[in-house]
Amino acid sequence: MKIGWIGTGIMGRSMASHVQKAGHELYLYNRTKSKADDLIRRGGTWCDTPVDVAGNASIVFTMVGFPYDVEEVYLGEKGILSIKNTCRIVVDMTTSKPSLAKTIADVASERGIASLDAPVSGGDIGARDATLAIMAGGDEKTYDEVLPLFQLMGKTISYMGTAGAGQHTKMCNQILIAGTIIGVCESLLYAGRAGLDEQSVINIIGKGAASSWSINNLGPRIVQGNYDPGFFVEHFIKDMGIALQEAEAIGLSLPGLALVHQLYVAVKAQGHGRMGTQALMLALKKMNGE
Amino acid sequence: MKIGWIGTGIMGRSMASHVQKAGHELYLYNRTKSKADDLIRRGGTWCDTPVDVAGNASIVFTMVGFPYDVEEVYLGEKGILSIKNTCRIVVDMTTSKPSLAKTIADVASERGIASLDAPVSGGDIGARDATLAIMAGGDEKTYDEVLPLFQLMGKTISYMGTAGAGQHTKMCNQILIAGTIIGVCESLLYAGRAGLDEQSVINIIGKGAASSWSINNLGPRIVQGNYDPGFFVEHFIKDMGIALQEAEAIGLSLPGLALVHQLYVAVKAQGHGRMGTQALMLALKKMNGE
């Protein structure tokens, strides 16, 4: 099948490569062309604009950075939806605003194009190993048609409802992580100050009712002082910001999320925006005089 | 061996019964005698005061409610340590103050008695099935001696350091849970308001980087409106209160824990102190007009 792929950063590149390896023909666009080189070398066709991608492919996937990138790629001057073209389905896999997903669905529909919002979780490793979780919103028939392609990229794939439902589900995921991670950092900070061996603490509390992916995966990195990014602080700030905006829009106060969001803004203010989310520990340490 | 057991509530009764079944002779005290009836019927000996228990047994375990109960049982007029007696080792398994554990260790030491603080996690089910996690502080030789008895009650048992280290580790456990659970409740509240099917959301986000015991065990109860206690709100408030006090004492600000603690105070103010910790959802719903 002729597949368009826009956005070949760390995540997008891996995901597109799984689609390419399965024998599909790729039409590619990325802001920085060099990041698509590998995919071009393996037979992908470069296109100069998003709308050119959509003019060549029947299904277009997008995996870009921020909601304003999504807006540009779909609704901008050279955007996918700027003219009527051959593309039948568009799938935005960026973590972006649910409200924007609805807008895109509406505009696409006017052009006779079906759309899905299908953000992922699982990070660079999930993308590389094709083990991502994919949470999709949009028309269910369209979802069924795209499912075999999702299965090339992910392991846990779920249809969540109409347009925006995929993004809303991703927001639930990020809200859950926000709470869990402040628990992890405050717990380990307390452990260190109380004179406990932090790894021993993780070994025992990481097994029962307090257990989580975060304590067992990010906890040991914190103990080792390893703040390398699995997921960037600045992307997490973006996601929490979207969740807070959407929550306010539906009349919902989320005090825990708001607090964690603010602490991450501090992490970034301290110059750690390109560290991993476990760097929340650095802000908590700093505010506690360490 | 002659074992003393003080505190035969839901947790204590199950734990003591495992010790009894292994063939040890129990000497029992509880504020409400009837709660020890089963253990007495199976051969346990009732004692009228904590100090009487300590006069009969060589190792005394305590599993009571609040730090002031621990203080009364150890340091009160008829407390275990009120006179020199035959007991060689005391083990407090209540979740209590690390600073109190140190005081008890000091006073016990003056009486020639060794002490451990060994709080547990795993709740009523863990107590019943002898699958508790047990985190112990105190003298390591004493820990080694008591270990075979711990193994009758728990599965994951760990020596964490000198007196108070068990309690400090339990505080780490509770701090971690506090963060995780606000993430769970805010995430599911958002999910419902966004029109998503909450159980479907749990099914997908409960598997990846957002996964935790809480989302997978308490999440479905929240979705079903089941606020029955696995662990009481009022006990969790106690634990978080201890953690905040101890943290302040070691010069540590924990903003996430403080927020969750306050929200749980609201849960209790709404009359839900005897519900399970998942009832945090009720406070969040109420403050959001539901």
XYZ file of C-alpha atoms in Angstrom:
580
model
C 0.000 0.000 0.000
C 1.154 3.585 -0.567
C 1.687 4.977 2.893
C 2.532 8.568 3.757
C 4.668 9.255 6.800
C 5.218 12.715 8.192
C 7.556 13.076 11.134
C 10.671 10.928 11.255
C 12.099 11.787 14.659
C 13.210 9.064 17.072
C 9.711 7.624 17.453
C 8.368 8.205 13.940
C 11.436 6.799 12.230
C 11.183 3.472 14.064
C 7.445 3.207 13.549
C 7.692 4.011 9.822
C 10.488 1.472 9.416
C 8.192 -1.335 10.643
C 5.608 -0.321 8.041
C 8.305 -0.172 5.354
C 9.725 -3.573 6.308
C 6.266 -5.091 5.909
C 6.471 -4.163 2.223
C 4.581 -0.881 2.055
C 5.762 1.964 -0.136
C 6.592 5.057 1.935
C 6.144 8.723 0.984
C 8.057 10.813 3.466
C 8.212 14.315 4.843
C 10.042 15.711 7.857
C 11.083 19.219 8.855
C 14.713 18.056 8.924
C 15.221 15.938 5.813
C 18.341 14.138 7.059
C 16.261 12.324 9.686
C 14.435 10.547 6.851
C 17.658 9.461 5.092
C 17.602 5.877 6.340
C 14.023 5.373 5.201
C 14.782 6.949 1.797
C 17.837 4.733 1.395
C 15.624 1.703 1.960
C 13.264 2.771 -0.855
C 11.115 5.559 0.609
C 10.232 8.556 -1.561
C 10.916 12.064 -0.288
C 8.177 14.681 -0.704
C 8.809 18.413 -0.241
C 5.597 19.204 1.657
C 2.915 17.458 3.701
C 0.383 18.045 0.938
C 2.683 16.273 -1.540
C 2.756 13.254 0.779
C -1.032 13.245 0.829
C -1.071 13.534 -2.974
C 0.858 10.279 -3.314
C -0.353 8.055 -0.492
C -3.707 6.560 0.377
C -3.128 6.506 4.136
C -1.007 9.173 5.828
C 0.462 8.853 9.305
C 1.793 11.818 11.228
C 4.123 11.707 14.232
C 5.402 15.179 14.940
C 6.249 17.149 18.094
C 3.750 19.618 19.478
C 0.105 20.462 18.773
C 1.199 23.501 16.723
C 3.231 21.140 14.532
C 0.156 18.966 14.074
C -1.858 22.043 13.167
C 0.745 23.148 10.613
C 1.047 19.687 9.064
C -2.719 19.254 8.656
C -4.195 22.727 8.406
C -1.245 24.898 7.295
C -0.692 26.377 3.842
C 1.072 23.256 2.553
C -0.792 21.010 4.950
C -2.325 17.627 4.230
C -5.813 19.055 4.158
C -4.976 22.238 2.205
C -6.412 20.784 -0.996
C -8.490 17.761 -1.963
C -6.168 14.936 -2.914
C -5.816 11.172 -3.268
C -5.321 10.352 0.367
C -8.291 8.524 1.945
C -7.274 8.259 5.604
C -5.121 10.376 7.911
C -3.836 9.130 11.255
C -2.212 11.467 13.769
C -0.085 9.497 16.223
C 1.407 12.579 17.908
C 0.290 13.176 21.477
C -1.774 16.289 20.870
C -4.945 18.112 21.889
C -8.222 16.173 21.819
C -9.926 19.353 20.637
C -7.483 19.651 17.728
C -8.147 16.001 16.835
C -11.847 16.887 16.550
C -11.096 19.914 14.377
C -8.911 17.824 12.073
C -11.625 15.172 11.861
C -14.157 17.840 10.848
C -11.938 19.458 8.199
C -10.855 16.060 6.853
C -14.462 14.986 6.621
C -15.237 18.057 4.470
C -12.503 16.842 2.116
C -13.957 13.336 2.067
C -11.085 12.016 4.158
C -11.456 9.808 7.234
C -9.246 10.544 10.231
C -8.027 8.869 13.392
C -6.221 10.220 16.417
C -3.976 7.433 17.649
C -1.323 8.520 20.140
C 0.982 5.917 21.588
C 2.759 5.070 24.772
C 5.889 3.025 25.202
C 8.564 5.531 24.197
C 11.550 5.036 21.939
C 12.013 1.420 23.036
C 8.362 0.578 22.354
C 8.670 2.213 18.931
C 11.875 0.334 18.137
C 10.526 -3.034 19.274
C 7.015 -2.490 17.858
C 5.533 -2.969 21.320
C 3.761 0.380 21.600
C 0.345 0.799 23.138
C -1.865 2.576 20.615
C -5.110 4.249 21.700
C -7.310 5.299 18.827
C -10.239 7.639 18.346
C -12.362 8.270 15.251
C -14.674 6.299 13.046
C -14.608 2.603 13.984
C -14.716 1.312 10.397
C -11.643 3.405 9.635
C -9.976 1.997 12.735
C -10.656 -1.543 11.531
C -9.076 -0.706 8.183
C -5.945 0.786 9.743
C -5.609 -1.890 12.451
C -3.281 -4.178 10.417
C -0.892 -1.237 10.051
C -1.114 -0.416 13.777
C -0.254 -4.047 14.446
C 3.061 -3.516 12.671
C 3.967 -0.842 15.261
C 2.303 -1.844 18.485
C 1.213 -4.652 20.740
C -1.700 -3.288 22.784
C -4.059 -1.551 20.402
C -7.443 -0.285 21.413
C -10.348 1.585 19.855
C -11.508 4.143 22.411
C -14.365 6.032 20.719
C -15.069 8.937 18.389
C -12.604 11.639 17.288
C -10.456 12.853 20.204
C -10.969 9.687 22.271
C -7.451 8.449 21.497
C -5.957 11.729 22.695
C -8.199 11.749 25.770
C -7.001 8.234 26.632
C -3.384 9.332 26.269
C -4.139 12.205 28.640
C -5.439 9.648 31.167
C -2.161 7.803 30.755
C -0.096 10.937 31.390
C -2.219 12.034 34.381
C -1.654 8.608 35.898
C 2.096 8.797 35.284
C 2.274 12.294 36.796
C 0.904 11.083 40.110
C 2.950 7.917 40.129
C 6.212 9.677 39.414
C 5.893 12.259 42.169
C 5.225 9.351 44.511
C 8.394 7.668 43.275
C 10.580 10.757 43.661
C 9.255 11.856 47.060
C 9.485 8.295 48.355
C 13.115 7.906 47.283
C 14.019 11.376 48.514
C 12.593 10.483 51.923
C 14.425 7.141 51.836
C 17.769 8.794 51.218
C 17.258 11.424 53.902
C 16.132 8.774 56.401
C 19.419 6.976 55.850
C 17.928 3.970 54.061
C 19.534 2.220 51.124
C 17.264 3.414 48.321
C 17.686 0.346 46.112
C 16.774 -1.939 49.038
C 13.679 0.194 49.549
C 12.739 -0.208 45.876
C 13.300 -3.951 46.139
C 10.753 -4.293 48.915
C 8.139 -1.599 48.190
C 8.280 -2.223 44.447
C 6.550 -5.589 44.828
C 3.290 -4.938 46.691
C 0.462 -2.411 46.741
C 2.906 0.439 46.064
C 4.343 -1.203 42.962
C 4.384 0.474 39.585
C 6.305 0.491 36.348
C 7.785 3.816 37.433
C 9.226 2.684 40.778
C 10.712 -0.439 39.235
C 12.076 1.159 36.056
C 12.748 4.816 36.840
C 13.494 4.228 40.536
C 16.811 2.409 39.969
C 17.890 5.074 37.452
C 17.261 7.786 40.044
C 19.258 5.841 42.620
C 22.142 5.634 40.123
C 21.855 9.351 39.310
C 20.979 8.466 35.730
C 18.701 11.156 34.294
C 19.063 10.165 30.632
C 15.807 10.546 28.751
C 13.433 7.677 28.213
C 10.821 10.391 27.830
C 11.803 14.087 27.750
C 10.781 16.429 30.568
C 9.715 19.039 27.995
C 7.419 16.614 26.199
C 5.859 15.600 29.488
C 5.275 19.281 30.323
C 3.536 19.618 26.952
C 1.309 16.616 27.645
C 0.377 17.705 31.163
C -0.320 21.205 29.860
C -2.747 19.786 27.300
C -4.422 17.651 29.965
C -4.855 20.651 32.273
C -6.307 22.766 29.459
C -8.703 20.032 28.370
C -9.674 19.334 31.968
C -10.454 22.991 32.554
C -12.460 23.033 29.345
C -14.642 20.208 30.659
C -14.887 21.855 34.088
C -12.482 19.650 35.928
C -9.962 20.659 38.593
C -7.053 18.219 38.930
C -4.914 19.466 41.828
C -2.406 16.609 41.742
C -1.702 17.026 38.046
C -1.419 20.808 38.451
C 1.181 20.422 41.185
C 3.273 17.922 39.247
C 3.050 20.088 36.127
C 4.393 23.080 38.050
C 7.242 21.062 39.529
C 8.209 19.931 36.026
C 8.149 23.547 34.863
C 10.725 24.061 37.630
C 12.757 21.090 36.377
C 12.866 22.746 32.961
C 13.647 26.153 34.493
C 16.658 24.504 36.108
C 17.861 23.596 32.627
C 16.794 19.958 32.566
C 14.130 19.999 29.844
C 15.993 17.412 27.771
C 16.482 15.016 30.646
C 14.170 12.090 31.335
C 11.045 12.471 33.442
C 12.840 10.958 36.447
C 14.633 14.334 36.678
C 11.682 15.516 38.765
C 13.946 14.256 41.543
C 16.401 17.066 40.791
C 13.771 19.761 41.359
C 12.620 18.146 44.593
C 16.230 17.886 45.770
C 16.950 21.496 44.841
C 13.897 22.845 46.655
C 15.025 20.817 49.663
C 18.466 22.388 49.680
C 20.418 19.549 48.035
C 8.254 -21.132 71.651
C 6.267 -18.920 74.034
C 5.108 -16.026 71.892
C 3.279 -12.937 73.109
C 0.804 -11.270 70.795
C -0.742 -7.906 71.541
C -3.328 -6.596 69.100
C -5.770 -9.028 67.549
C -7.637 -6.833 65.093
C -8.200 -7.916 61.483
C -4.493 -7.929 60.660
C -3.078 -9.071 64.003
C -5.504 -11.957 64.381
C -4.538 -13.478 61.019
C -0.834 -12.995 61.623
C -1.001 -14.503 65.119
C -2.969 -17.465 63.820
C -0.134 -18.389 61.424
C 2.296 -18.362 64.360
C -0.105 -20.439 66.433
C -0.658 -22.972 63.638
C 3.107 -23.463 63.407
C 2.959 -24.860 66.960
C 3.941 -21.855 69.082
C 2.232 -21.160 72.394
C 0.456 -17.786 72.327
C -0.001 -15.310 75.199
C -2.606 -12.784 74.141
C -3.776 -9.291 74.948
C -6.142 -7.004 73.088
C -8.152 -3.945 74.123
C -11.352 -5.764 73.111
C -11.014 -9.300 74.456
C -13.631 -10.851 72.156
C -11.372 -10.284 69.171
C -8.924 -12.766 70.667
C -11.597 -15.452 71.247
C -10.700 -17.590 68.224
C -7.032 -17.648 69.171
C -7.901 -18.503 72.805
C -10.219 -21.296 71.653
C -7.324 -22.774 69.686
C -5.127 -22.862 72.784
C -3.920 -19.311 73.313
C -3.684 -17.912 76.846
C -5.375 -14.621 77.699
C -3.395 -12.079 79.717
C -4.989 -9.053 81.372
C -2.284 -6.528 80.510
C 0.588 -6.060 78.066
C 3.086 -6.465 80.878
C 1.540 -9.850 81.755
C 2.074 -10.958 78.168
C 5.715 -9.941 78.430
C 6.002 -11.813 81.723
C 5.002 -15.069 80.038
C 6.533 -14.942 76.573
C 10.084 -14.755 75.304
C 9.242 -12.858 72.109
C 6.360 -10.373 72.041
C 4.761 -9.082 68.852
C 2.529 -6.014 68.808
C 0.105 -5.054 66.060
C -2.104 -2.243 67.301
C -3.700 0.850 65.731
C -2.066 4.216 66.174
C 1.277 5.461 67.514
C -0.396 6.416 70.825
C -1.564 2.796 71.144
C 2.004 1.647 70.563
C 3.210 4.095 73.203
C 0.619 2.852 75.724
C 1.364 -0.819 75.040
C 5.139 -0.393 75.421
C 5.670 2.590 77.698
C 2.349 2.895 79.586
C 1.721 1.993 83.237
C 0.937 -1.647 82.413
C 3.128 -1.593 79.327
C 5.529 -4.263 78.151
C 8.530 -2.254 79.295
C 7.034 -1.059 82.612
C 9.065 -3.636 84.566
C 11.943 -5.978 83.869
C 10.509 -9.357 82.878
C 11.179 -12.615 81.048
C 10.638 -11.362 77.533
C 13.850 -11.121 75.483
C 12.664 -9.566 72.221
C 9.834 -7.176 71.327
C 8.671 -6.651 67.750
C 6.282 -3.837 66.838
C 4.551 -4.575 63.547
C 2.177 -1.599 63.745
C 2.805 1.161 61.222
C 4.016 3.819 63.611
C 6.503 6.651 64.060
C 10.154 5.943 63.285
C 11.064 8.241 66.185
C 8.881 6.212 68.578
C 10.545 3.013 67.333
C 13.895 4.518 68.348
C 12.562 5.494 71.775
C 11.192 1.999 72.344
C 14.508 0.514 71.261
C 16.329 2.709 73.800
C 13.987 1.929 76.701
C 13.946 -1.788 75.831
C 17.709 -1.811 75.721
C 17.815 -0.390 79.278
C 15.698 -3.383 80.325
C 18.027 -5.781 78.511
C 15.451 -6.426 75.823
C 16.138 -6.337 72.088
C 13.567 -4.679 69.834
C 12.582 -4.568 66.189
C 10.236 -2.278 64.291
C 8.724 -4.372 61.545
C 5.678 -2.834 59.861
C 4.038 -4.688 57.027
C 2.283 -4.043 53.776
C -0.227 -6.242 52.018
C -3.375 -5.514 54.007
C -5.943 -7.960 55.349
C -5.514 -10.304 52.393
C -1.744 -10.394 52.792
C -2.181 -11.093 56.511
C -4.701 -13.873 55.852
C -2.615 -15.529 53.139
C 0.725 -14.960 54.907
C 2.010 -13.020 51.912
C 2.815 -9.766 53.707
C 5.852 -7.681 52.945
C 7.717 -7.116 56.195
C 10.315 -4.333 56.497
C 12.381 -4.528 59.653
C 14.624 -2.182 61.587
C 16.732 -2.853 64.668
C 19.676 -5.029 65.574
C 20.499 -7.425 62.736
C 21.254 -10.415 64.998
C 17.801 -10.000 66.560
C 16.301 -9.826 63.069
C 18.001 -13.109 62.144
C 16.536 -14.721 65.243
C 12.985 -13.497 64.534
C 13.159 -14.190 60.772
C 11.698 -17.739 60.986
C 8.645 -16.253 62.722
C 8.332 -13.466 60.129
C 8.421 -16.183 57.483
C 5.232 -17.627 58.958
C 3.445 -14.321 58.226
C 5.042 -12.866 55.141
C 6.666 -13.540 51.813
C 8.936 -10.559 51.132
C 10.941 -9.888 54.269
C 13.775 -7.457 54.413
C 16.198 -6.085 56.983
C 16.425 -2.338 56.391
C 18.812 -1.040 59.071
C 18.938 0.140 62.668
C 15.931 0.983 64.894
C 13.324 2.994 62.983
C 14.466 1.804 59.544
C 11.478 -0.526 59.211
C 9.091 2.333 59.930
C 10.973 4.657 57.594
C 10.683 2.059 54.823
C 6.946 1.753 55.439
C 6.718 5.547 55.138
C 8.441 5.279 51.733
C 5.803 2.728 50.768
C 2.958 5.024 51.829
C 4.452 8.107 50.148
C 4.691 6.108 46.936
C 1.085 4.929 47.239
C -0.132 8.471 47.927
C 1.233 9.732 44.627
C 0.105 6.720 42.675
C -3.443 6.849 43.978
C -4.034 10.506 43.170
C -2.828 9.690 39.672
C -5.337 6.826 39.501
C -8.276 8.911 40.710
C -7.565 12.009 38.632
C -6.961 9.866 35.561
C -10.253 8.010 35.924
C -12.149 11.190 36.765
C -10.821 12.759 33.568
C -11.692 9.599 31.632
C -15.299 9.679 32.774
C -15.718 13.380 32.087
C -14.140 12.995 28.639
C -16.780 10.383 27.820
C -14.425 7.428 27.747
C -15.266 3.987 29.065
C -13.158 3.959 32.239
C -12.581 0.200 32.312
C -11.339 0.273 28.698
C -8.971 3.045 29.716
C -7.657 0.931 32.612
C -7.241 -2.011 30.254
C -4.924 -0.072 27.986
C -3.055 2.337 30.286
C -2.720 -0.284 33.035
C -0.217 -2.259 30.962
C 2.575 0.170 30.051
C 4.652 2.903 31.651
C 1.617 4.129 33.617
C 0.915 0.726 35.148
C 0.722 0.157 38.874
C -0.878 -2.139 41.400
C -3.254 0.706 42.223
C -4.612 1.295 38.715
C -5.095 -2.429 38.130
C -6.573 -3.287 41.527
C -8.242 -0.147 42.875
C -9.105 1.261 39.428
C -11.775 -1.357 38.605
C -13.311 -0.944 42.103
C -13.621 2.804 41.514
C -15.254 2.178 38.127
C -17.759 -0.128 39.848
C -18.400 2.427 42.614
C -17.015 -0.041 45.151
C -15.434 1.873 48.018
C -15.225 -1.042 50.463
C -12.044 -0.941 52.498
C -8.973 -2.864 51.526
C -7.128 -0.263 53.567
C -9.018 2.354 55.619
C -8.887 6.035 54.687
C -8.331 6.952 58.352
C -5.345 4.637 58.657
C -3.853 6.081 55.501
C -4.318 9.593 56.918
C -2.460 8.440 60.025
C 0.417 7.045 57.965
C 0.725 10.107 55.733
C 0.599 12.321 58.821
C 3.510 10.405 60.347
C 5.452 10.649 57.094
C 4.905 14.412 56.896
C 5.991 14.902 60.513
C 9.073 12.764 60.094
C 9.903 14.468 56.809
C 9.650 17.888 58.435
C 11.835 16.649 61.278
C 14.580 15.733 58.794
C 14.104 19.020 56.907
C 12.204 17.666 53.940
C 9.295 19.278 52.100
C 7.103 16.785 50.222
C 4.499 18.820 48.343
C 2.836 15.860 46.624
C 2.351 13.951 49.845
C 1.061 17.084 51.605
C -1.565 17.619 48.920
C -2.763 14.018 48.955
C -2.860 14.053 52.759
C -5.090 17.134 52.719
C -7.428 15.613 50.146
C -7.774 12.514 52.331
C -8.558 14.731 55.310
C -11.400 16.003 53.114
C -12.485 12.420 52.321
C -12.748 11.810 56.059
C -14.502 15.146 56.627
C -17.097 13.939 54.120
C -17.737 10.964 56.399
C -15.756 8.345 54.503
C -12.974 7.580 57.001
C -13.909 3.885 57.127
C -13.994 3.467 53.365
C -11.063 2.144 51.356
C -8.330 4.445 50.081
C -9.898 4.453 46.608
C -12.536 6.770 48.150
C -10.177 9.642 47.325
C -12.250 9.602 44.150
C -15.280 10.759 46.131
C -13.499 13.883 47.391
C -12.246 14.713 43.903
C -15.740 14.225 42.492
C -17.307 16.362 45.207
C -14.870 19.237 44.704
C -15.661 19.011 40.998
C -19.381 19.355 41.577
C -20.370 15.693 41.202
